[in-house]
Amino acid sequence: MKLVVAIVSGEDSSKVSGALTKEGFFVTKLATSGGFLAAGNTTFIVGTEDEKVPSLIEILKSNCSTRKQTKPSTGSLGLGMFSAAPIEVQLGGATVFVLDIEQFHKL
Ligand code: 2BA
């Protein structure tokens, strides 16, 4: 059994949630935010059998888009002057961690 932790953009969250549930995955959604952009994203926790992990990853791939986002930056140029050139980053589709589960209980 595996525990899949998938971080997806808030904009893709409901599509991913619907697709996973439709395919029979048991899903927990957490409202999270990224440390870098401090923008809202969603973290999905899914416990599933090893053989279902590839199909879960396919669902994430087909429901998460990559997008560009800019982060304002303020770097000091010295003498009290600051530059505010924005930094452009490419987001996602999804950041996925797959962990082995030692035990699973529903009590
Ligand atoms: P954020 O931390 O807000 O990062 C948003 C995007 O900013 C990242 O997209 C990446 O393109 C860029 N970025 C993040 N940290 C950076 C840094 N230190 N220097 C330069 N650029 C940086 P993604 O890689 O697609 O990540 C999307 C979100 O997934 C992240 O939001 C974070 O919440 C999560 N994430 C990504 N990698 C992670 C990891 N190794 N561990 C935990 N969470 C991760």
PDB file of N, CA and C in Angstrom, residues 15-100:
ATOM      1  N   LYS A  15     -11.289  19.937 -10.136  1.00  0.00           N
ATOM      2  CA  LYS A  15     -11.220  18.962 -11.240  1.00  0.00           C
ATOM      3  C   LYS A  15     -10.545  17.676 -10.758  1.00  0.00           C
ATOM      4  N   VAL A  16      -9.418  17.826 -10.051  1.00  0.00           N
ATOM      5  CA  VAL A  16      -8.653  16.660  -9.572  1.00  0.00           C
ATOM      6  C   VAL A  16      -9.494  15.859  -8.578  1.00  0.00           C
ATOM      7  N   SER A  17     -10.111  16.585  -7.666  1.00  0.00           N
ATOM      8  CA  SER A  17     -10.912  15.936  -6.641  1.00  0.00           C
ATOM      9  C   SER A  17     -12.040  15.112  -7.270  1.00  0.00           C
ATOM     10  N   GLY A  18     -12.744  15.713  -8.242  1.00  0.00           N
ATOM     11  CA  GLY A  18     -13.845  15.023  -8.916  1.00  0.00           C
ATOM     12  C   GLY A  18     -13.360  13.793  -9.663  1.00  0.00           C
ATOM     13  N   ALA A  19     -12.224  13.936 -10.379  1.00  0.00           N
ATOM     14  CA  ALA A  19     -11.719  12.818 -11.186  1.00  0.00           C
ATOM     15  C   ALA A  19     -11.257  11.668 -10.288  1.00  0.00           C
ATOM     16  N   LEU A  20     -10.602  11.978  -9.188  1.00  0.00           N
ATOM     17  CA  LEU A  20     -10.110  10.907  -8.294  1.00  0.00           C
ATOM     18  C   LEU A  20     -11.276  10.162  -7.651  1.00  0.00           C
ATOM     19  N   THR A  21     -12.253  10.927  -7.197  1.00  0.00           N
ATOM     20  CA  THR A  21     -13.403  10.302  -6.533  1.00  0.00           C
ATOM     21  C   THR A  21     -14.178   9.429  -7.518  1.00  0.00           C
ATOM     22  N   LYS A  22     -14.333   9.951  -8.753  1.00  0.00           N
ATOM     23  CA  LYS A  22     -15.053   9.192  -9.798  1.00  0.00           C
ATOM     24  C   LYS A  22     -14.376   7.848 -10.060  1.00  0.00           C
ATOM     25  N   GLU A  23     -13.034   7.828 -10.002  1.00  0.00           N
ATOM     26  CA  GLU A  23     -12.294   6.587 -10.258  1.00  0.00           C
ATOM     27  C   GLU A  23     -12.176   5.707  -9.017  1.00  0.00           C
ATOM     28  N   GLY A  24     -12.836   6.092  -7.928  1.00  0.00           N
ATOM     29  CA  GLY A  24     -12.909   5.231  -6.750  1.00  0.00           C
ATOM     30  C   GLY A  24     -11.798   5.425  -5.721  1.00  0.00           C
ATOM     31  N   PHE A  25     -10.998   6.497  -5.860  1.00  0.00           N
ATOM     32  CA  PHE A  25      -9.953   6.748  -4.857  1.00  0.00           C
ATOM     33  C   PHE A  25     -10.575   7.409  -3.626  1.00  0.00           C
ATOM     34  N   PHE A  26     -10.045   7.069  -2.466  1.00  0.00           N
ATOM     35  CA  PHE A  26     -10.437   7.718  -1.215  1.00  0.00           C
ATOM     36  C   PHE A  26      -9.457   8.872  -1.005  1.00  0.00           C
ATOM     37  N   VAL A  27      -9.997  10.078  -0.839  1.00  0.00           N
ATOM     38  CA  VAL A  27      -9.157  11.279  -0.911  1.00  0.00           C
ATOM     39  C   VAL A  27      -9.396  12.192   0.283  1.00  0.00           C
ATOM     40  N   THR A  28      -8.311  12.749   0.816  1.00  0.00           N
ATOM     41  CA  THR A  28      -8.426  13.844   1.787  1.00  0.00           C
ATOM     42  C   THR A  28      -7.765  15.071   1.180  1.00  0.00           C
ATOM     43  N   LYS A  29      -8.468  16.212   1.263  1.00  0.00           N
ATOM     44  CA  LYS A  29      -7.949  17.472   0.694  1.00  0.00           C
ATOM     45  C   LYS A  29      -7.576  18.422   1.819  1.00  0.00           C
ATOM     46  N   LEU A  30      -6.396  18.996   1.707  1.00  0.00           N
ATOM     47  CA  LEU A  30      -5.990  20.001   2.688  1.00  0.00           C
ATOM     48  C   LEU A  30      -5.781  21.323   1.960  1.00  0.00           C
ATOM     49  N   ALA A  31      -6.271  22.402   2.542  1.00  0.00           N
ATOM     50  CA  ALA A  31      -6.009  23.734   1.980  1.00  0.00           C
ATOM     51  C   ALA A  31      -4.618  24.147   2.452  1.00  0.00           C
ATOM     52  N   THR A  32      -3.698  24.321   1.492  1.00  0.00           N
ATOM     53  CA  THR A  32      -2.308  24.619   1.854  1.00  0.00           C
ATOM     54  C   THR A  32      -1.837  25.855   1.081  1.00  0.00           C
ATOM     55  N   SER A  33      -0.627  26.287   1.359  1.00  0.00           N
ATOM     56  CA  SER A  33      -0.060  27.360   0.537  1.00  0.00           C
ATOM     57  C   SER A  33       1.421  27.108   0.368  1.00  0.00           C
ATOM     58  N   GLY A  34       1.949  27.516  -0.793  1.00  0.00           N
ATOM     59  CA  GLY A  34       3.365  27.294  -1.097  1.00  0.00           C
ATOM     60  C   GLY A  34       4.237  28.274  -0.330  1.00  0.00           C
ATOM     61  N   GLY A  35       5.401  27.815   0.067  1.00  0.00           N
ATOM     62  CA  GLY A  35       6.321  28.665   0.808  1.00  0.00           C
ATOM     63  C   GLY A  35       6.902  29.780  -0.044  1.00  0.00           C
ATOM     64  N   PHE A  36       7.011  29.548  -1.359  1.00  0.00           N
ATOM     65  CA  PHE A  36       7.689  30.509  -2.227  1.00  0.00           C
ATOM     66  C   PHE A  36       6.742  31.619  -2.670  1.00  0.00           C
ATOM     67  N   LEU A  37       5.611  31.237  -3.265  1.00  0.00           N
ATOM     68  CA  LEU A  37       4.664  32.241  -3.763  1.00  0.00           C
ATOM     69  C   LEU A  37       3.660  32.665  -2.701  1.00  0.00           C
ATOM     70  N   ALA A  38       3.561  31.856  -1.639  1.00  0.00           N
ATOM     71  CA  ALA A  38       2.563  32.086  -0.588  1.00  0.00           C
ATOM     72  C   ALA A  38       1.150  32.127  -1.181  1.00  0.00           C
ATOM     73  N   ALA A  39       0.957  31.431  -2.310  1.00  0.00           N
ATOM     74  CA  ALA A  39      -0.373  31.371  -2.930  1.00  0.00           C
ATOM     75  C   ALA A  39      -1.061  30.086  -2.488  1.00  0.00           C
ATOM     76  N   GLY A  40      -2.391  30.110  -2.508  1.00  0.00           N
ATOM     77  CA  GLY A  40      -3.151  28.940  -2.077  1.00  0.00           C
ATOM     78  C   GLY A  40      -2.975  27.780  -3.037  1.00  0.00           C
ATOM     79  N   ASN A  41      -2.726  26.596  -2.504  1.00  0.00           N
ATOM     80  CA  ASN A  41      -2.770  25.392  -3.315  1.00  0.00           C
ATOM     81  C   ASN A  41      -3.487  24.318  -2.501  1.00  0.00           C
ATOM     82  N   THR A  42      -3.641  23.144  -3.089  1.00  0.00           N
ATOM     83  CA  THR A  42      -4.369  22.073  -2.398  1.00  0.00           C
ATOM     84  C   THR A  42      -3.467  20.851  -2.315  1.00  0.00           C
ATOM     85  N   THR A  43      -3.414  20.249  -1.134  1.00  0.00           N
ATOM     86  CA  THR A  43      -2.644  19.022  -0.963  1.00  0.00           C
ATOM     87  C   THR A  43      -3.626  17.867  -0.799  1.00  0.00           C
ATOM     88  N   PHE A  44      -3.490  16.888  -1.708  1.00  0.00           N
ATOM     89  CA  PHE A  44      -4.330  15.689  -1.654  1.00  0.00           C
ATOM     90  C   PHE A  44      -3.557  14.573  -0.966  1.00  0.00           C
ATOM     91  N   ILE A  45      -4.218  13.875  -0.064  1.00  0.00           N
ATOM     92  CA  ILE A  45      -3.637  12.691   0.565  1.00  0.00           C
ATOM     93  C   ILE A  45      -4.488  11.504   0.122  1.00  0.00           C
ATOM     94  N   VAL A  46      -3.840  10.519  -0.499  1.00  0.00           N
ATOM     95  CA  VAL A  46      -4.590   9.368  -1.019  1.00  0.00           C
ATOM     96  C   VAL A  46      -3.882   8.087  -0.595  1.00  0.00           C
ATOM     97  N   GLY A  47      -4.560   7.253   0.138  1.00  0.00           N
ATOM     98  CA  GLY A  47      -4.041   5.923   0.467  1.00  0.00           C
ATOM     99  C   GLY A  47      -4.580   4.957  -0.576  1.00  0.00           C
ATOM    100  N   THR A  48      -3.686   4.183  -1.206  1.00  0.00           N
ATOM    101  CA  THR A  48      -4.167   3.284  -2.267  1.00  0.00           C
ATOM    102  C   THR A  48      -3.229   2.090  -2.470  1.00  0.00           C
ATOM    103  N   GLU A  49      -3.724   1.095  -3.185  1.00  0.00           N
ATOM    104  CA  GLU A  49      -2.911  -0.095  -3.467  1.00  0.00           C
ATOM    105  C   GLU A  49      -1.794   0.282  -4.443  1.00  0.00           C
ATOM    106  N   ASP A  50      -0.662  -0.426  -4.325  1.00  0.00           N
ATOM    107  CA  ASP A  50       0.511  -0.144  -5.173  1.00  0.00           C
ATOM    108  C   ASP A  50       0.148  -0.093  -6.662  1.00  0.00           C
ATOM    109  N   GLU A  51      -0.674  -1.056  -7.106  1.00  0.00           N
ATOM    110  CA  GLU A  51      -0.941  -1.158  -8.545  1.00  0.00           C
ATOM    111  C   GLU A  51      -1.822  -0.021  -9.074  1.00  0.00           C
ATOM    112  N   LYS A  52      -2.460   0.721  -8.164  1.00  0.00           N
ATOM    113  CA  LYS A  52      -3.321   1.827  -8.623  1.00  0.00           C
ATOM    114  C   LYS A  52      -2.568   3.157  -8.719  1.00  0.00           C
ATOM    115  N   VAL A  53      -1.310   3.188  -8.250  1.00  0.00           N
ATOM    116  CA  VAL A  53      -0.552   4.452  -8.252  1.00  0.00           C
ATOM    117  C   VAL A  53      -0.364   5.014  -9.667  1.00  0.00           C
ATOM    118  N   PRO A  54       0.000   4.182 -10.674  1.00  0.00           N
ATOM    119  CA  PRO A  54       0.163   4.752 -12.022  1.00  0.00           C
ATOM    120  C   PRO A  54      -1.119   5.400 -12.542  1.00  0.00           C
ATOM    121  N   SER A  55      -2.271   4.808 -12.259  1.00  0.00           N
ATOM    122  CA  SER A  55      -3.520   5.406 -12.764  1.00  0.00           C
ATOM    123  C   SER A  55      -3.821   6.702 -12.015  1.00  0.00           C
ATOM    124  N   LEU A  56      -3.469   6.758 -10.724  1.00  0.00           N
ATOM    125  CA  LEU A  56      -3.634   8.006  -9.961  1.00  0.00           C
ATOM    126  C   LEU A  56      -2.755   9.120 -10.562  1.00  0.00           C
ATOM    127  N   ILE A  57      -1.528   8.762 -10.906  1.00  0.00           N
ATOM    128  CA  ILE A  57      -0.607   9.759 -11.468  1.00  0.00           C
ATOM    129  C   ILE A  57      -1.109  10.238 -12.837  1.00  0.00           C
ATOM    130  N   GLU A  58      -1.676   9.331 -13.614  1.00  0.00           N
ATOM    131  CA  GLU A  58      -2.259   9.725 -14.916  1.00  0.00           C
ATOM    132  C   GLU A  58      -3.403  10.715 -14.714  1.00  0.00           C
ATOM    133  N   ILE A  59      -4.239  10.475 -13.712  1.00  0.00           N
ATOM    134  CA  ILE A  59      -5.361  11.386 -13.433  1.00  0.00           C
ATOM    135  C   ILE A  59      -4.822  12.770 -13.061  1.00  0.00           C
ATOM    136  N   LEU A  60      -3.765  12.792 -12.243  1.00  0.00           N
ATOM    137  CA  LEU A  60      -3.172  14.086 -11.863  1.00  0.00           C
ATOM    138  C   LEU A  60      -2.616  14.790 -13.104  1.00  0.00           C
ATOM    139  N   LYS A  61      -1.908  14.012 -13.939  1.00  0.00           N
ATOM    140  CA  LYS A  61      -1.304  14.592 -15.157  1.00  0.00           C
ATOM    141  C   LYS A  61      -2.366  15.211 -16.046  1.00  0.00           C
ATOM    142  N   SER A  62      -3.480  14.502 -16.226  1.00  0.00           N
ATOM    143  CA  SER A  62      -4.452  15.012 -17.194  1.00  0.00           C
ATOM    144  C   SER A  62      -5.369  16.089 -16.614  1.00  0.00           C
ATOM    145  N   ASN A  63      -5.307  16.324 -15.317  1.00  0.00           N
ATOM    146  CA  ASN A  63      -6.182  17.355 -14.743  1.00  0.00           C
ATOM    147  C   ASN A  63      -5.429  18.548 -14.151  1.00  0.00           C
ATOM    148  N   CYS A  64      -4.092  18.539 -14.239  1.00  0.00           N
ATOM    149  CA  CYS A  64      -3.307  19.651 -13.685  1.00  0.00           C
ATOM    150  C   CYS A  64      -2.550  20.334 -14.805  1.00  0.00           C
ATOM    151  N   SER A  65      -2.712  21.638 -14.921  1.00  0.00           N
ATOM    152  CA  SER A  65      -2.014  22.366 -15.979  1.00  0.00           C
ATOM    153  C   SER A  65      -0.760  23.030 -15.426  1.00  0.00           C
ATOM    154  N   THR A  66       0.223  23.200 -16.321  1.00  0.00           N
ATOM    155  CA  THR A  66       1.361  24.034 -15.927  1.00  0.00           C
ATOM    156  C   THR A  66       0.985  25.476 -16.255  1.00  0.00           C
ATOM    157  N   ARG A  67       1.445  26.394 -15.447  1.00  0.00           N
ATOM    158  CA  ARG A  67       1.177  27.818 -15.700  1.00  0.00           C
ATOM    159  C   ARG A  67       2.344  28.635 -15.182  1.00  0.00           C
ATOM    160  N   LYS A  68       2.451  29.831 -15.739  1.00  0.00           N
ATOM    161  CA  LYS A  68       3.512  30.723 -15.270  1.00  0.00           C
ATOM    162  C   LYS A  68       2.908  31.733 -14.300  1.00  0.00           C
ATOM    163  N   GLN A  69       3.670  32.070 -13.303  1.00  0.00           N
ATOM    164  CA  GLN A  69       3.194  33.071 -12.355  1.00  0.00           C
ATOM    165  C   GLN A  69       4.359  33.988 -11.991  1.00  0.00           C
ATOM    166  N   THR A  70       4.066  35.222 -11.700  1.00  0.00           N
ATOM    167  CA  THR A  70       5.159  36.132 -11.317  1.00  0.00           C
ATOM    168  C   THR A  70       5.086  36.445  -9.838  1.00  0.00           C
ATOM    169  N   LYS A  71       6.275  36.590  -9.262  1.00  0.00           N
ATOM    170  CA  LYS A  71       6.375  36.934  -7.838  1.00  0.00           C
ATOM    171  C   LYS A  71       7.104  38.264  -7.777  1.00  0.00           C
ATOM    172  N   PRO A  72       6.510  39.265  -7.137  1.00  0.00           N
ATOM    173  CA  PRO A  72       7.224  40.532  -7.016  1.00  0.00           C
ATOM    174  C   PRO A  72       8.482  40.326  -6.194  1.00  0.00           C
ATOM    175  N   SER A  73       9.569  40.974  -6.591  1.00  0.00           N
ATOM    176  CA  SER A  73      10.779  40.839  -5.776  1.00  0.00           C
ATOM    177  C   SER A  73      11.319  42.230  -5.486  1.00  0.00           C
ATOM    178  N   THR A  74      11.862  42.404  -4.307  1.00  0.00           N
ATOM    179  CA  THR A  74      12.476  43.693  -3.982  1.00  0.00           C
ATOM    180  C   THR A  74      13.898  43.418  -3.532  1.00  0.00           C
ATOM    181  N   GLY A  75      14.847  43.667  -4.420  1.00  0.00           N
ATOM    182  CA  GLY A  75      16.264  43.482  -4.102  1.00  0.00           C
ATOM    183  C   GLY A  75      16.914  44.837  -3.876  1.00  0.00           C
ATOM    184  N   SER A  76      17.794  44.909  -2.876  1.00  0.00           N
ATOM    185  CA  SER A  76      18.460  46.181  -2.607  1.00  0.00           C
ATOM    186  C   SER A  76      19.591  46.418  -3.612  1.00  0.00           C
ATOM    187  N   LEU A  77      19.656  47.615  -4.186  1.00  0.00           N
ATOM    188  CA  LEU A  77      20.742  47.985  -5.097  1.00  0.00           C
ATOM    189  C   LEU A  77      21.797  48.810  -4.349  1.00  0.00           C
ATOM    190  N   GLY A  78      21.649  48.933  -3.049  1.00  0.00           N
ATOM    191  CA  GLY A  78      22.573  49.755  -2.246  1.00  0.00           C
ATOM    192  C   GLY A  78      22.122  51.208  -2.251  1.00  0.00           C
ATOM    193  N   LEU A  79      22.752  52.033  -1.432  1.00  0.00           N
ATOM    194  CA  LEU A  79      22.451  53.476  -1.308  1.00  0.00           C
ATOM    195  C   LEU A  79      20.952  53.732  -1.116  1.00  0.00           C
ATOM    196  N   GLY A  80      20.283  52.778  -0.479  1.00  0.00           N
ATOM    197  CA  GLY A  80      18.861  52.955  -0.205  1.00  0.00           C
ATOM    198  C   GLY A  80      17.971  52.787  -1.424  1.00  0.00           C
ATOM    199  N   MET A  81      18.522  52.267  -2.548  1.00  0.00           N
ATOM    200  CA  MET A  81      17.696  52.063  -3.744  1.00  0.00           C
ATOM    201  C   MET A  81      17.274  50.594  -3.844  1.00  0.00           C
ATOM    202  N   PHE A  82      16.070  50.378  -4.334  1.00  0.00           N
ATOM    203  CA  PHE A  82      15.547  49.012  -4.442  1.00  0.00           C
ATOM    204  C   PHE A  82      15.033  48.737  -5.847  1.00  0.00           C
ATOM    205  N   SER A  83      15.265  47.500  -6.348  1.00  0.00           N
ATOM    206  CA  SER A  83      14.705  47.106  -7.635  1.00  0.00           C
ATOM    207  C   SER A  83      13.462  46.258  -7.361  1.00  0.00           C
ATOM    208  N   ALA A  84      12.443  46.413  -8.181  1.00  0.00           N
ATOM    209  CA  ALA A  84      11.219  45.633  -7.975  1.00  0.00           C
ATOM    210  C   ALA A  84      10.934  44.772  -9.185  1.00  0.00           C
ATOM    211  N   ALA A  85      11.982  44.190  -9.832  1.00  0.00           N
ATOM    212  CA  ALA A  85      11.780  43.337 -11.003  1.00  0.00           C
ATOM    213  C   ALA A  85      11.091  42.052 -10.571  1.00  0.00           C
ATOM    214  N   PRO A  86       9.929  41.716 -11.182  1.00  0.00           N
ATOM    215  CA  PRO A  86       9.246  40.484 -10.775  1.00  0.00           C
ATOM    216  C   PRO A  86       9.996  39.241 -11.253  1.00  0.00           C
ATOM    217  N   ILE A  87       9.866  38.163 -10.503  1.00  0.00           N
ATOM    218  CA  ILE A  87      10.475  36.882 -10.879  1.00  0.00           C
ATOM    219  C   ILE A  87       9.362  36.024 -11.468  1.00  0.00           C
ATOM    220  N   GLU A  88       9.630  35.402 -12.649  1.00  0.00           N
ATOM    221  CA  GLU A  88       8.624  34.518 -13.243  1.00  0.00           C
ATOM    222  C   GLU A  88       8.974  33.070 -12.914  1.00  0.00           C
ATOM    223  N   VAL A  89       7.999  32.311 -12.412  1.00  0.00           N
ATOM    224  CA  VAL A  89       8.236  30.894 -12.119  1.00  0.00           C
ATOM    225  C   VAL A  89       7.206  30.045 -12.848  1.00  0.00           C
ATOM    226  N   GLN A  90       7.605  28.804 -13.151  1.00  0.00           N
ATOM    227  CA  GLN A  90       6.658  27.867 -13.766  1.00  0.00           C
ATOM    228  C   GLN A  90       6.103  26.959 -12.681  1.00  0.00           C
ATOM    229  N   LEU A  91       4.789  26.906 -12.595  1.00  0.00           N
ATOM    230  CA  LEU A  91       4.127  26.108 -11.565  1.00  0.00           C
ATOM    231  C   LEU A  91       3.640  24.788 -12.116  1.00  0.00           C
ATOM    232  N   GLY A  92       3.802  23.745 -11.324  1.00  0.00           N
ATOM    233  CA  GLY A  92       3.174  22.461 -11.536  1.00  0.00           C
ATOM    234  C   GLY A  92       3.232  21.934 -12.952  1.00  0.00           C
ATOM    235  N   GLY A  93       2.261  21.286 -13.365  1.00  0.00           N
ATOM    236  CA  GLY A  93       1.070  20.598 -12.898  1.00  0.00           C
ATOM    237  C   GLY A  93       0.977  20.203 -11.451  1.00  0.00           C
ATOM    238  N   ALA A  94       1.587  19.089 -11.027  1.00  0.00           N
ATOM    239  CA  ALA A  94       1.418  18.628  -9.657  1.00  0.00           C
ATOM    240  C   ALA A  94       2.783  18.195  -9.119  1.00  0.00           C
ATOM    241  N   THR A  95       2.974  18.385  -7.804  1.00  0.00           N
ATOM    242  CA  THR A  95       4.181  17.865  -7.144  1.00  0.00           C
ATOM    243  C   THR A  95       3.729  16.657  -6.332  1.00  0.00           C
ATOM    244  N   VAL A  96       4.310  15.486  -6.648  1.00  0.00           N
ATOM    245  CA  VAL A  96       3.762  14.238  -6.105  1.00  0.00           C
ATOM    246  C   VAL A  96       4.826  13.460  -5.329  1.00  0.00           C
ATOM    247  N   PHE A  97       4.487  13.063  -4.123  1.00  0.00           N
ATOM    248  CA  PHE A  97       5.355  12.206  -3.303  1.00  0.00           C
ATOM    249  C   PHE A  97       4.628  10.873  -3.118  1.00  0.00           C
ATOM    250  N   VAL A  98       5.342   9.760  -3.309  1.00  0.00           N
ATOM    251  CA  VAL A  98       4.735   8.438  -3.095  1.00  0.00           C
ATOM    252  C   VAL A  98       5.504   7.752  -1.959  1.00  0.00           C
ATOM    253  N   LEU A  99       4.795   7.445  -0.884  1.00  0.00           N
ATOM    254  CA  LEU A  99       5.438   6.870   0.307  1.00  0.00           C
ATOM    255  C   LEU A  99       4.923   5.459   0.572  1.00  0.00           C
ATOM    256  N   ASP A 100       5.807   4.597   1.084  1.00  0.00           N
ATOM    257  CA  ASP A 100       5.383   3.262   1.512  1.00  0.00           C
ATOM    258  C   ASP A 100       4.615   3.383   2.825  1.00  0.00           C
TER     259      ASP A 100
END
